Short mmCIF file of C-alpha atoms in Angstrom, two decimals:
data_model
loop_
_atom_site.label_atom_id
_atom_site.label_comp_id
_atom_site.label_asym_id
_atom_site.label_seq_id
_atom_site.Cartn_x
_atom_site.Cartn_y
_atom_site.Cartn_z
CA MET A 8 170.17 236.42 177.64
CA ASN A 9 169.52 236.43 181.35
CA ILE A 10 169.02 233.33 183.46
CA LYS A 11 165.25 233.77 183.60
CA ASN A 12 164.92 233.83 179.79
CA PHE A 13 167.24 230.87 179.49
CA ALA A 14 165.16 228.87 182.01
CA VAL A 15 161.95 229.78 180.18
CA SER A 16 163.45 228.66 176.84
CA ILE A 17 164.56 225.35 178.34
CA PHE A 18 161.12 224.86 179.87
CA ARG A 19 159.44 225.57 176.50
CA ILE A 20 161.71 223.12 174.70
CA ALA A 21 160.95 220.47 177.34
CA GLN A 22 157.23 221.24 177.08
CA HIS A 23 157.39 220.91 173.29
CA LEU A 24 159.26 217.59 173.53
CA VAL A 25 156.78 216.23 176.06
CA HIS A 26 153.84 217.22 173.82
CA ARG A 27 155.56 215.98 170.69
CA PHE A 28 156.60 212.59 172.01
CA ILE A 29 154.50 211.73 175.06
CA PHE A 30 151.05 213.19 174.34
CA SER A 31 151.11 212.98 170.57
CA GLN A 32 148.68 210.43 169.13
CA SER A 33 151.13 209.52 166.39
CA THR A 34 153.89 208.36 168.78
CA PRO A 35 153.60 204.61 169.39
CA VAL A 36 152.85 203.60 173.00
CA ALA A 37 156.09 201.61 173.07
CA TYR A 38 158.13 204.70 172.36
CA LYS A 39 156.23 206.69 174.99
CA ILE A 40 156.92 204.03 177.60
CA SER A 41 160.56 203.76 176.62
CA ILE A 42 161.01 207.56 176.74
CA ILE A 43 159.52 207.74 180.25
CA PHE A 44 161.59 204.72 181.27
CA SER A 45 164.83 206.23 179.93
CA VAL A 46 164.16 209.59 181.63
CA VAL A 47 163.53 207.90 184.99
CA PHE A 48 166.72 205.87 184.67
CA PHE A 49 168.68 208.91 183.50
CA PHE A 50 167.70 210.78 186.67
CA THR A 51 168.48 207.70 188.77
CA ILE A 52 171.98 207.66 187.32
CA CYS A 53 172.38 211.41 187.91
CA ILE A 54 171.33 211.05 191.54
CA ALA A 55 173.56 208.01 191.95
CA CYS A 56 176.60 209.78 190.54
CA SER A 57 176.09 212.98 192.50
CA SER A 58 175.63 211.12 195.78
CA GLU A 59 178.74 209.03 195.22
CA ASP A 60 180.73 212.16 194.47
CA SER A 61 179.63 213.86 197.67
CA ILE A 62 180.56 210.79 199.72
CA SER A 63 184.04 210.60 198.25
CA LYS A 64 184.62 214.34 198.75
CA LYS A 65 183.64 214.10 202.37
CA ASN A 66 185.96 211.17 202.94
CA SER A 67 188.99 212.52 201.18
CA LEU A 68 188.79 215.80 203.05
CA GLY A 69 188.55 213.92 206.32
CA ALA A 70 192.19 213.93 207.39
CA ASP A 71 194.67 215.62 205.11
CA ARG A 72 193.44 213.58 202.15
CA LEU A 73 193.84 210.34 204.06
CA HIS A 74 190.78 208.26 204.70
CA GLY A 75 191.58 207.22 208.25
CA ILE A 76 190.27 209.28 211.14
CA ARG A 77 192.99 211.55 212.46
CA ILE A 78 193.92 211.44 216.14
CA ASP A 79 194.27 215.05 217.23
CA GLU A 80 196.83 214.27 219.92
CA PRO A 81 198.89 211.37 218.56
CA LEU A 82 199.59 208.61 221.08
CA GLU A 83 202.95 206.92 221.37
CA ARG A 84 203.36 203.34 220.17
CA PRO A 85 202.24 201.23 223.17
CA ASN A 86 204.63 199.15 225.18
CA PHE A 87 203.41 195.63 225.93
CA ILE A 88 204.77 192.11 225.71
CA LEU A 89 202.63 189.15 224.61
CA GLN A 90 203.26 185.72 223.05
CA ASP A 91 203.31 185.24 219.30
CA THR A 92 201.89 182.15 217.59
CA ASP A 93 205.25 180.33 217.94
CA GLY A 94 205.10 180.82 221.70
CA ASN A 95 207.90 183.41 221.79
CA ASN A 96 207.69 186.71 223.62
CA PHE A 97 206.78 189.61 221.33
CA ASP A 98 207.69 193.08 222.49
CA PHE A 99 205.27 195.16 220.46
CA LYS A 100 207.11 198.46 220.71
CA GLN A 101 210.52 197.04 219.96
CA GLU A 102 209.48 194.62 217.20
CA THR A 103 207.41 197.08 215.23
CA SER A 104 209.32 200.29 215.84
CA GLY A 105 209.90 202.46 212.77
CA LYS A 106 207.40 200.51 210.65
CA VAL A 107 203.87 201.38 209.63
CA THR A 108 201.90 199.07 211.92
CA LEU A 109 198.24 198.13 211.92
CA LEU A 110 197.13 196.99 215.37
CA TYR A 111 193.82 195.30 215.98
CA PHE A 112 192.19 193.70 219.01
CA GLY A 113 189.72 190.97 218.10
CA TYR A 114 188.96 187.26 218.31
CA THR A 115 188.85 184.40 215.86
CA ASN A 116 185.24 183.42 216.63
CA CYS A 117 184.09 186.90 215.67
CA PRO A 118 181.35 186.38 213.10
CA ASP A 119 181.61 189.63 211.18
CA ILE A 120 183.92 192.60 211.86
CA CYS A 121 187.25 190.81 212.46
CA PRO A 122 187.24 188.54 209.39
CA VAL A 123 185.99 191.35 207.14
CA HIS A 124 188.75 193.74 208.34
CA PHE A 125 191.46 191.12 207.87
CA SER A 126 190.16 189.86 204.57
CA ASN A 127 190.15 193.40 203.20
CA ILE A 128 193.61 194.30 204.49
CA ALA A 129 195.04 191.03 203.15
CA ALA A 130 193.47 191.66 199.75
CA VAL A 131 194.92 195.18 199.64
CA LEU A 132 198.43 194.16 200.69
CA ASN A 133 198.36 191.25 198.30
CA GLN A 134 198.11 193.58 195.33
CA SER A 135 200.15 196.48 196.70
CA PRO A 136 203.67 197.31 195.48
CA TYR A 137 206.50 195.43 197.20
CA GLU A 138 207.57 198.47 199.25
CA VAL A 139 204.09 198.72 200.75
CA ARG A 140 203.80 194.99 201.46
CA ASN A 141 207.21 194.96 203.04
CA GLY A 142 206.71 198.22 204.89
CA VAL A 143 203.53 197.33 206.78
CA LYS A 144 203.20 195.07 209.81
CA VAL A 145 199.78 193.76 210.69
CA VAL A 146 199.32 192.69 214.31
CA PHE A 147 196.26 190.87 215.59
CA VAL A 148 195.86 190.62 219.36
CA SER A 149 193.31 188.05 220.46
CA ILE A 150 191.19 189.24 223.36
CA ASP A 151 189.67 185.79 223.86
CA PRO A 152 192.42 183.70 225.48
CA LYS A 153 190.00 180.96 226.56
CA ARG A 154 189.17 179.91 223.02
CA ASP A 155 192.01 181.35 220.94
CA SER A 156 195.07 179.14 221.32
CA SER A 157 198.25 180.09 219.47
CA ASN A 158 197.53 177.38 216.88
CA LYS A 159 194.00 178.56 216.34
CA ILE A 160 195.14 182.17 215.88
CA ARG A 161 197.82 181.07 213.41
CA GLU A 162 195.37 178.93 211.46
CA TRP A 163 192.83 181.78 211.33
CA LEU A 164 195.39 184.40 210.23
CA ASP A 165 196.81 182.06 207.59
CA PHE A 166 193.44 182.17 205.85
CA PHE A 167 194.24 185.80 205.12
CA ASP A 168 198.00 186.19 205.07
CA THR A 169 200.79 184.08 206.51
CA ASP A 170 202.80 187.23 207.31
CA PHE A 171 200.22 188.60 209.73
CA ILE A 172 201.38 188.53 213.34
CA GLY A 173 199.11 186.95 215.95
CA LEU A 174 199.49 187.61 219.67
CA THR A 175 197.92 186.20 222.80
CA GLY A 176 198.60 186.12 226.53
CA THR A 177 197.00 185.80 229.92
CA GLU A 178 193.83 187.76 230.65
CA HIS A 179 195.88 190.18 232.72
CA ASP A 180 198.52 190.71 230.01
CA LEU A 181 195.82 191.30 227.42
CA GLU A 182 194.13 193.84 229.65
CA VAL A 183 197.43 195.67 230.08
CA ALA A 184 197.95 195.64 226.30
CA GLN A 185 194.50 197.10 225.66
CA ILE A 186 194.90 199.81 228.28
CA SER A 187 198.33 200.78 226.97
CA ALA A 188 196.94 201.03 223.44
CA GLY A 189 194.10 203.19 224.73
CA VAL A 190 191.21 200.91 223.77
CA PRO A 191 188.35 199.86 226.04
CA THR A 192 188.90 196.44 227.57
CA ALA A 193 186.96 193.68 225.77
CA PHE A 194 184.34 191.70 227.65
CA VAL A 195 181.86 188.87 227.10
CA SER A 196 178.76 190.53 225.72
CA GLU A 197 176.38 187.64 225.11
CA VAL A 198 176.36 184.02 226.19
CA TYR A 199 174.75 181.43 223.90
CA GLU A 200 174.05 177.76 224.29
CA ASN A 201 177.22 176.86 222.39
CA GLY A 202 179.49 179.77 223.21
CA TYR A 203 179.64 183.50 223.67
CA SER A 204 180.42 186.67 221.78
CA MET A 205 182.80 189.44 222.81
CA ALA A 206 182.40 193.20 222.75
CA HIS A 207 185.68 194.72 221.60
CA ALA A 208 187.17 197.76 219.90
CA ALA A 209 186.41 197.58 216.19
CA TRP A 210 189.03 200.14 215.12
CA ILE A 211 192.30 199.35 213.44
CA PHE A 212 195.03 201.60 214.79
CA LEU A 213 197.72 202.82 212.46
CA TYR A 214 201.13 203.65 213.94
CA ALA A 215 203.36 205.51 211.53
CA GLN A 216 207.15 205.32 211.12
CA ASP A 217 207.54 208.02 213.79
CA ASP A 218 206.08 205.54 216.32
CA PHE A 219 202.97 207.56 216.98
CA LEU A 220 199.33 206.67 216.49
CA HIS A 221 198.03 209.15 213.92
CA LEU A 222 195.05 207.44 212.38
CA LYS A 223 192.38 204.93 213.20
CA TYR A 224 190.20 203.06 210.73
CA PRO A 225 186.62 202.10 211.49
CA THR A 226 184.61 199.19 210.17
CA GLY A 227 183.56 200.15 206.71
CA THR A 228 186.96 201.34 205.50
CA ARG A 229 187.04 200.33 201.85
CA GLN A 230 189.88 198.45 200.21
CA SER A 231 190.50 201.35 197.83
CA GLU A 232 190.85 203.64 200.87
CA TRP A 233 193.32 201.30 202.57
CA ALA A 234 195.38 201.05 199.40
CA HIS A 235 195.42 204.81 198.97
CA ASP A 236 196.46 205.54 202.58
CA LEU A 237 199.05 202.78 202.94
CA GLU A 238 200.78 203.81 199.74
CA ILE A 239 201.02 207.42 200.93
CA LEU A 240 202.13 206.46 204.44
CA VAL A 241 204.73 203.90 203.41
CA ILE A 242 206.13 205.22 200.14
CA ASP A 243 205.66 208.99 200.43
CA ASN A 244 206.87 209.09 204.04
CA MET B 6 163.84 179.58 211.32
CA GLU B 7 164.16 183.25 210.41
CA VAL B 8 161.27 184.91 208.62
CA SER B 9 161.52 188.08 206.46
CA TRP B 10 159.41 189.35 203.58
CA TRP B 11 162.18 189.18 200.93
CA CYS B 12 165.91 188.45 200.82
CA SER B 13 168.11 191.49 201.49
CA ALA B 14 171.67 192.33 202.47
CA ARG B 15 171.99 192.21 206.25
CA PRO B 16 175.03 192.79 208.46
CA ILE B 17 174.92 189.31 209.95
CA SER B 18 177.16 186.35 209.30
CA TRP B 19 176.20 183.81 206.69
CA THR B 20 174.48 180.66 207.89
CA TRP B 21 173.33 177.55 206.08
CA ASP B 22 170.17 177.43 208.26
CA PRO B 23 167.13 177.66 205.96
CA GLN B 24 165.21 180.93 205.92
CA PHE B 25 161.59 181.57 205.00
CA PHE B 26 160.54 184.51 202.83
CA PRO B 27 156.72 184.79 202.63
CA GLY B 28 156.94 187.55 199.98
CA ILE B 29 158.75 185.23 197.59
CA TRP B 30 156.25 182.43 198.22
CA ILE B 31 153.29 184.75 197.59
CA VAL B 32 154.75 186.06 194.31
CA MET B 33 155.63 182.55 193.12
CA LEU B 34 152.19 181.18 193.98
CA PHE B 35 150.63 184.20 192.28
CA ILE B 36 152.59 183.47 189.07
CA ILE B 37 151.63 179.79 188.90
CA GLY B 38 148.08 180.60 190.03
CA SER B 39 147.70 183.16 187.24
CA TYR B 40 149.03 180.68 184.68
CA PHE B 41 146.58 178.05 185.87
CA PHE B 42 143.71 180.57 185.85
CA VAL B 43 144.49 181.73 182.30
CA TYR B 44 144.87 178.11 181.19
CA VAL B 45 141.49 177.07 182.64
CA ASN B 46 139.71 180.12 181.19
CA SER B 47 141.26 179.62 177.77
CA THR B 48 140.37 175.92 177.84
CA LYS B 49 136.73 176.78 178.55
CA LYS B 50 136.66 179.21 175.62
CA LEU B 51 138.34 176.81 173.22
CA SER B 52 136.49 173.66 174.32
CA SER B 53 133.77 174.23 171.72
CA ARG B 54 136.37 174.33 168.95
CA ASN B 55 138.18 171.19 170.16
CA GLU B 56 141.50 173.00 170.19
CA LYS B 57 144.34 172.57 172.66
CA VAL B 58 145.27 175.66 174.67
CA THR B 59 148.88 174.64 175.27
CA THR B 60 151.05 171.76 174.16
CA ASN B 61 152.79 169.59 176.75
CA LYS B 62 156.09 171.11 175.64
CA GLU B 63 154.79 174.57 176.51
CA LYS B 64 153.50 173.46 179.90
CA ILE B 65 156.83 171.81 180.75
CA SER B 66 158.68 174.92 179.60
CA PHE B 67 156.60 177.21 181.83
CA ILE B 68 156.76 174.97 184.89
CA THR B 69 160.54 174.47 184.51
CA GLY B 70 160.97 178.25 184.20
CA TRP B 71 158.77 178.82 187.22
CA ILE B 72 160.68 176.29 189.37
CA LEU B 73 164.01 177.80 188.32
CA LEU B 74 162.69 181.29 189.08
CA TRP B 75 161.79 180.19 192.59
CA VAL B 76 165.14 178.43 193.11
CA MET B 77 167.04 181.52 191.95
CA THR B 78 165.02 183.94 194.11
CA ASP B 79 164.63 182.04 197.37
CA TRP B 80 167.11 180.73 199.95
CA PRO B 81 169.99 179.96 199.53
CA ILE B 82 170.86 181.49 196.12
CA GLY B 83 168.65 184.54 196.66
CA VAL B 84 170.14 185.24 200.09
CA LEU B 85 173.71 184.72 198.89
CA GLY B 86 173.11 186.98 195.90
CA SER B 87 171.40 189.71 197.86
CA GLY B 88 174.13 190.29 200.40
CA TYR B 89 177.05 187.89 200.47
CA LEU B 90 178.45 186.94 197.07
CA LEU B 91 178.49 189.06 193.94
CA SER B 92 179.08 185.87 191.95
CA ALA B 93 175.76 184.48 193.25
CA HIS B 94 174.07 187.78 192.32
CA MET B 95 175.48 187.51 188.81
CA PHE B 96 174.49 183.86 188.51
CA GLN B 97 170.95 184.91 189.43
CA TYR B 98 170.98 187.63 186.78
CA VAL B 99 172.26 185.32 184.04
CA MET B 100 169.71 182.65 184.95
CA TYR B 101 166.80 185.13 185.11
CA SER B 102 167.72 186.79 181.83
CA LEU B 103 168.80 183.89 179.70
CA VAL B 104 167.17 180.76 181.08
CA VAL B 105 164.10 181.53 183.20
CA ALA B 106 162.62 184.30 181.03
CA PRO B 107 162.78 182.39 177.70
CA LEU B 108 161.35 179.28 179.39
CA LEU B 109 158.43 181.28 180.78
CA VAL B 110 157.84 183.01 177.46
CA ASN B 111 157.94 179.71 175.55
CA GLY B 112 155.44 178.29 178.01
CA ILE B 113 152.74 180.83 177.16
CA SER B 114 150.84 179.81 174.03
CA LYS B 115 149.35 182.20 171.49
CA SER B 116 145.82 181.06 172.34
CA MET B 117 146.41 181.94 176.00
CA VAL B 118 147.55 185.43 175.01
CA ALA B 119 144.72 185.85 172.50
CA ASN B 120 142.07 185.93 175.23
CA TYR B 121 143.75 188.79 177.05
CA LYS B 122 145.33 190.84 174.30
CA ASN B 123 142.72 193.61 174.55
CA GLN B 124 142.76 193.85 178.34
CA TRP B 125 144.00 197.13 179.81
CA PHE B 126 146.97 195.50 181.57
CA PHE B 127 148.16 193.76 178.44
CA ILE B 128 148.03 196.70 176.01
CA PRO B 129 151.32 198.36 177.13
CA VAL B 130 153.06 194.97 177.07
CA ARG B 131 151.69 194.21 173.60
CA SER B 132 152.75 197.57 172.24
CA LEU B 133 156.22 197.21 173.75
CA ILE B 134 156.92 193.75 172.38
CA ALA B 135 155.92 194.94 168.94
CA TYR B 136 159.13 197.00 169.01
CA PRO B 137 162.05 194.65 169.69
CA PHE B 138 164.54 197.50 169.45
CA VAL B 139 162.82 199.33 172.33
CA CYS B 140 162.89 196.14 174.43
CA PHE B 141 166.55 195.68 173.57
CA ILE B 142 167.34 199.20 174.80
CA MET B 143 165.27 198.71 177.97
CA PHE B 144 166.96 195.38 178.71
CA ASN B 145 170.39 196.97 178.49
CA VAL B 146 169.40 200.09 180.41
CA VAL B 147 168.22 197.87 183.26
CA LEU B 148 171.41 195.80 183.04
CA ALA B 149 173.54 198.95 183.26
CA THR B 150 171.62 200.82 185.94
CA THR B 151 171.03 197.91 188.30
CA HIS B 152 174.78 197.34 188.31
CA ILE B 153 175.75 200.89 189.23
CA PRO B 154 177.37 200.48 192.68
CA TYR B 155 175.35 203.27 194.31
CA PHE B 156 172.08 201.86 193.01
CA THR B 157 172.94 198.32 194.12
CA ASP B 158 174.34 199.34 197.51
CA THR B 159 171.27 201.47 198.23
CA LEU B 160 168.63 198.93 197.24
CA LYS B 161 170.21 195.66 198.40
CA PRO B 162 169.88 196.27 202.16
CA LEU B 163 166.15 196.99 201.73
CA GLN B 164 163.76 194.07 201.36
CA LEU B 165 161.56 196.11 198.99
CA GLY B 166 164.67 197.26 197.13
CA GLN B 167 165.82 193.72 196.49
CA MET B 168 162.27 192.77 195.54
CA LEU B 169 162.22 195.65 193.03
CA ILE B 170 165.52 194.49 191.51
CA ASP B 171 164.29 190.89 191.17
CA ILE B 172 160.97 191.87 189.65
CA LEU B 173 162.58 194.43 187.32
CA TRP B 174 165.11 191.88 186.06
CA ILE B 175 162.61 189.15 185.33
CA SER B 176 159.99 191.50 183.83
CA ILE B 177 162.43 193.16 181.46
CA ALA B 178 163.93 189.80 180.49
CA ILE B 179 160.42 188.46 179.71
CA LEU B 180 159.70 191.53 177.57
CA PHE B 181 163.01 191.08 175.79
CA TRP B 182 162.37 187.42 174.91
CA ALA B 183 158.71 188.00 174.09
CA ALA B 184 159.78 190.70 171.65
CA ILE B 185 161.83 188.14 169.69
CA GLY B 186 158.54 186.48 168.76
CA SER B 187 157.38 189.65 167.04
CA PHE B 188 160.01 189.11 164.32
CA ASP B 189 158.03 186.05 163.21
CA ASP B 190 155.02 188.23 162.40
CA GLN B 191 156.96 190.23 159.83
CA SER B 192 156.20 189.60 156.17
CA ASP B 193 159.79 189.21 154.99
CA VAL B 194 160.78 185.98 156.76
CA SER B 195 164.45 186.04 155.75
CA LEU B 196 164.93 189.60 156.90
CA ALA B 197 163.08 188.85 160.13
CA ARG B 198 165.35 185.90 160.91
CA ALA B 199 168.45 187.94 160.14
CA LYS B 200 167.19 190.66 162.49
CA LYS B 201 166.56 188.03 165.15
CA LEU B 202 170.17 186.85 164.88
CA LEU B 203 171.44 190.43 165.18
CA TYR B 204 169.15 191.00 168.17
CA ILE B 205 170.63 188.00 169.98
CA ILE B 206 174.21 188.93 169.01
CA GLY B 207 173.55 192.41 170.41
CA ILE B 208 172.94 191.20 173.92
CA THR B 209 176.12 189.10 173.96
CA LEU B 210 178.20 192.22 173.51
CA LEU B 211 176.83 194.68 176.03
CA PRO B 212 177.09 192.56 179.21
CA THR B 213 180.82 192.20 178.56
CA ILE B 214 181.20 195.85 179.65
CA PRO B 215 180.16 195.45 183.32
CA GLY B 216 181.83 192.02 183.18
CA ALA B 217 185.12 193.71 182.27
CA PHE B 218 184.73 196.15 185.16
CA PHE B 219 184.31 193.24 187.55
CA VAL B 220 187.26 191.28 186.24
CA PHE B 221 189.77 194.08 185.85
CA SER B 222 188.87 196.36 188.74
CA ASP B 223 191.59 196.55 191.39
CA PHE B 224 189.12 196.76 194.25
CA PRO B 225 185.62 195.58 195.09
CA LEU B 226 183.06 197.88 193.49
CA TYR B 227 180.14 197.23 195.84
CA THR B 228 180.26 197.95 199.56
CA THR B 229 177.47 195.40 200.05
CA TYR B 230 179.78 192.56 199.03
CA GLU B 231 183.01 194.13 200.28
CA PHE B 232 181.79 194.22 203.88
CA ALA B 233 179.68 191.09 203.78
CA THR B 234 180.86 188.39 206.12
CA ARG B 235 182.75 185.83 204.11
CA VAL B 236 180.90 182.70 203.13
CA PHE B 237 184.22 181.08 202.27
CA TYR B 238 187.31 182.56 203.95
CA GLU B 239 189.41 181.49 200.99
CA VAL B 240 187.44 183.72 198.61
CA SER B 241 188.01 187.43 199.14
CA ALA B 242 185.56 190.09 197.98
CA ARG B 243 187.89 190.93 195.07
CA GLU B 244 188.10 187.30 193.93
CA ASP B 245 184.35 186.93 194.28
CA GLN B 246 183.94 189.98 192.04
CA MET B 247 186.27 188.46 189.48
CA TYR B 248 184.22 185.25 189.43
CA ALA B 249 181.10 187.39 188.95
CA GLY B 250 182.70 189.01 185.89
CA LEU B 251 183.64 185.60 184.53
CA ILE B 252 180.07 184.35 185.04
CA MET B 253 178.88 187.36 183.09
CA TRP B 254 181.26 186.54 180.25
CA MET B 255 181.41 182.77 180.30
CA GLY B 256 177.91 182.10 181.62
CA MET B 257 176.11 184.30 179.16
CA THR B 258 178.10 183.34 176.10
CA PRO B 259 177.29 179.57 175.84
CA ILE B 260 173.59 180.14 176.52
CA LEU B 261 173.42 182.85 173.92
CA LEU B 262 175.47 180.83 171.44
CA LEU B 263 172.96 178.03 171.84
CA ARG B 264 170.06 180.41 171.15
CA LEU B 265 172.01 181.83 168.25
CA ALA B 266 172.67 178.36 166.81
CA MET B 267 168.97 177.49 167.14
CA ALA B 268 167.95 180.69 165.36
CA PHE B 269 170.61 180.18 162.69
CA PHE B 270 169.62 176.56 161.92
CA ALA B 271 165.94 177.49 161.77
CA TRP B 272 166.85 180.24 159.36
CA SER B 273 169.09 178.11 157.13
CA GLN B 274 166.51 175.31 157.09
CA SER B 275 163.76 177.62 155.94
CA GLU B 276 166.05 179.12 153.31
CA SER B 277 166.92 175.63 152.05
CA LYS B 278 163.27 174.70 151.92
CA ARG B 279 162.52 177.80 149.94
CA ALA B 280 165.31 176.98 147.51
CA GLY B 281 163.91 173.48 147.09
CA ILE B 282 166.97 171.65 148.43
CA ILE B 283 164.96 169.97 151.15
CA ASP B 284 161.50 168.93 150.27
#
């Protein structure tokens, strides 16, 4: 049987079913409605499943089966010194060397991106195997020194995870840190009656054990994607 | 005050400032207006026969259902459910399906329906509720499909999408509860009551499936709620999802057990009466 005959047979069967169940006088209206309803929902499910599949394929093929966006020319772990939330100097390169490190520049008054990123990472690490939890350092650099005191940063990070590292410094030191990490310098974007908002890099940078930046994660990285990538990067490497 | 047609998921941080949704107001006023219109028309028709169109109990039931429907759809629960907390979304669903819909159905008297039963818009409804099994299937199909992550994540950011979900939920729930009444029209009363019990038991079982997905999933299932700004920092998207699953399990069960107990006692009482134990 060739494809054309097969298609014609399928069409005839469908035509028969439609006549038998939808247009037949003997089929109760309730059944007709429910058949149409079920068919519409069946196709909705089919479309839903196929679309989800195509999204996941696209993502997993993105960068050697990792979900982060690959940096074609990996950058070396940046060298900057800021103050941690205890007021001690924190040499980023030295303190995090050899560890998978997530570096993020943000501010605690951020209404959306920063808390969502940190909430998701905290949730992932919280349920990851011990090796992953122990093998990842999360560093938050506040780019809003006017409002973000060390205490405020600590308090904000503790909402998510007490092991997260918070850093701050003078405006000049923060600018140096951002330039050395290769992110655009943050600036005040909008001034309101009761404050202001900042424009800042929304990526999370991932430095691997080899001390190079290989991947960056945009807003919208899902928890399942974080869990998948961190497990590969920490345990498999 | 912000004004939008209907609640939807938006990439802005949560605020406790009230919001106004004209679409919700129009639909709610349309519902109560229609009830009032039908009531007045039916009263006119029945005035010659000195019959009451609705009892006070029915009126209270409908108005309570209507108020709860508005509370569940509008700010703040509607906004929280549409884009911030999956637990609020689930609370909405449970309330629509198991509290609001039966209250609305109980509030519509037979004499109100009688005047419209041959109208073109009522014929499909009438033929559907004559088949409780079909309504049961439709109720569960809607439950399953509206909780598919792709479906939810696609429709929630759209105002019309969220409106469609709300209207679909409440309409199907009304059909489902209205269909229970059709058991009473059957000639074998005992068999009808037994079927009614099975019908109610049936819907306690199926919602446990998506509930289990919510509780036991390692990660948030819906991007809408995963990337929503946190209403409470202490509650992560994963925890919120777990609470949603628990609402589905715990919230649905007591309400359904109550309905089940009511149906069971009505059944046993009628059986006792028939056996002559109670006069």
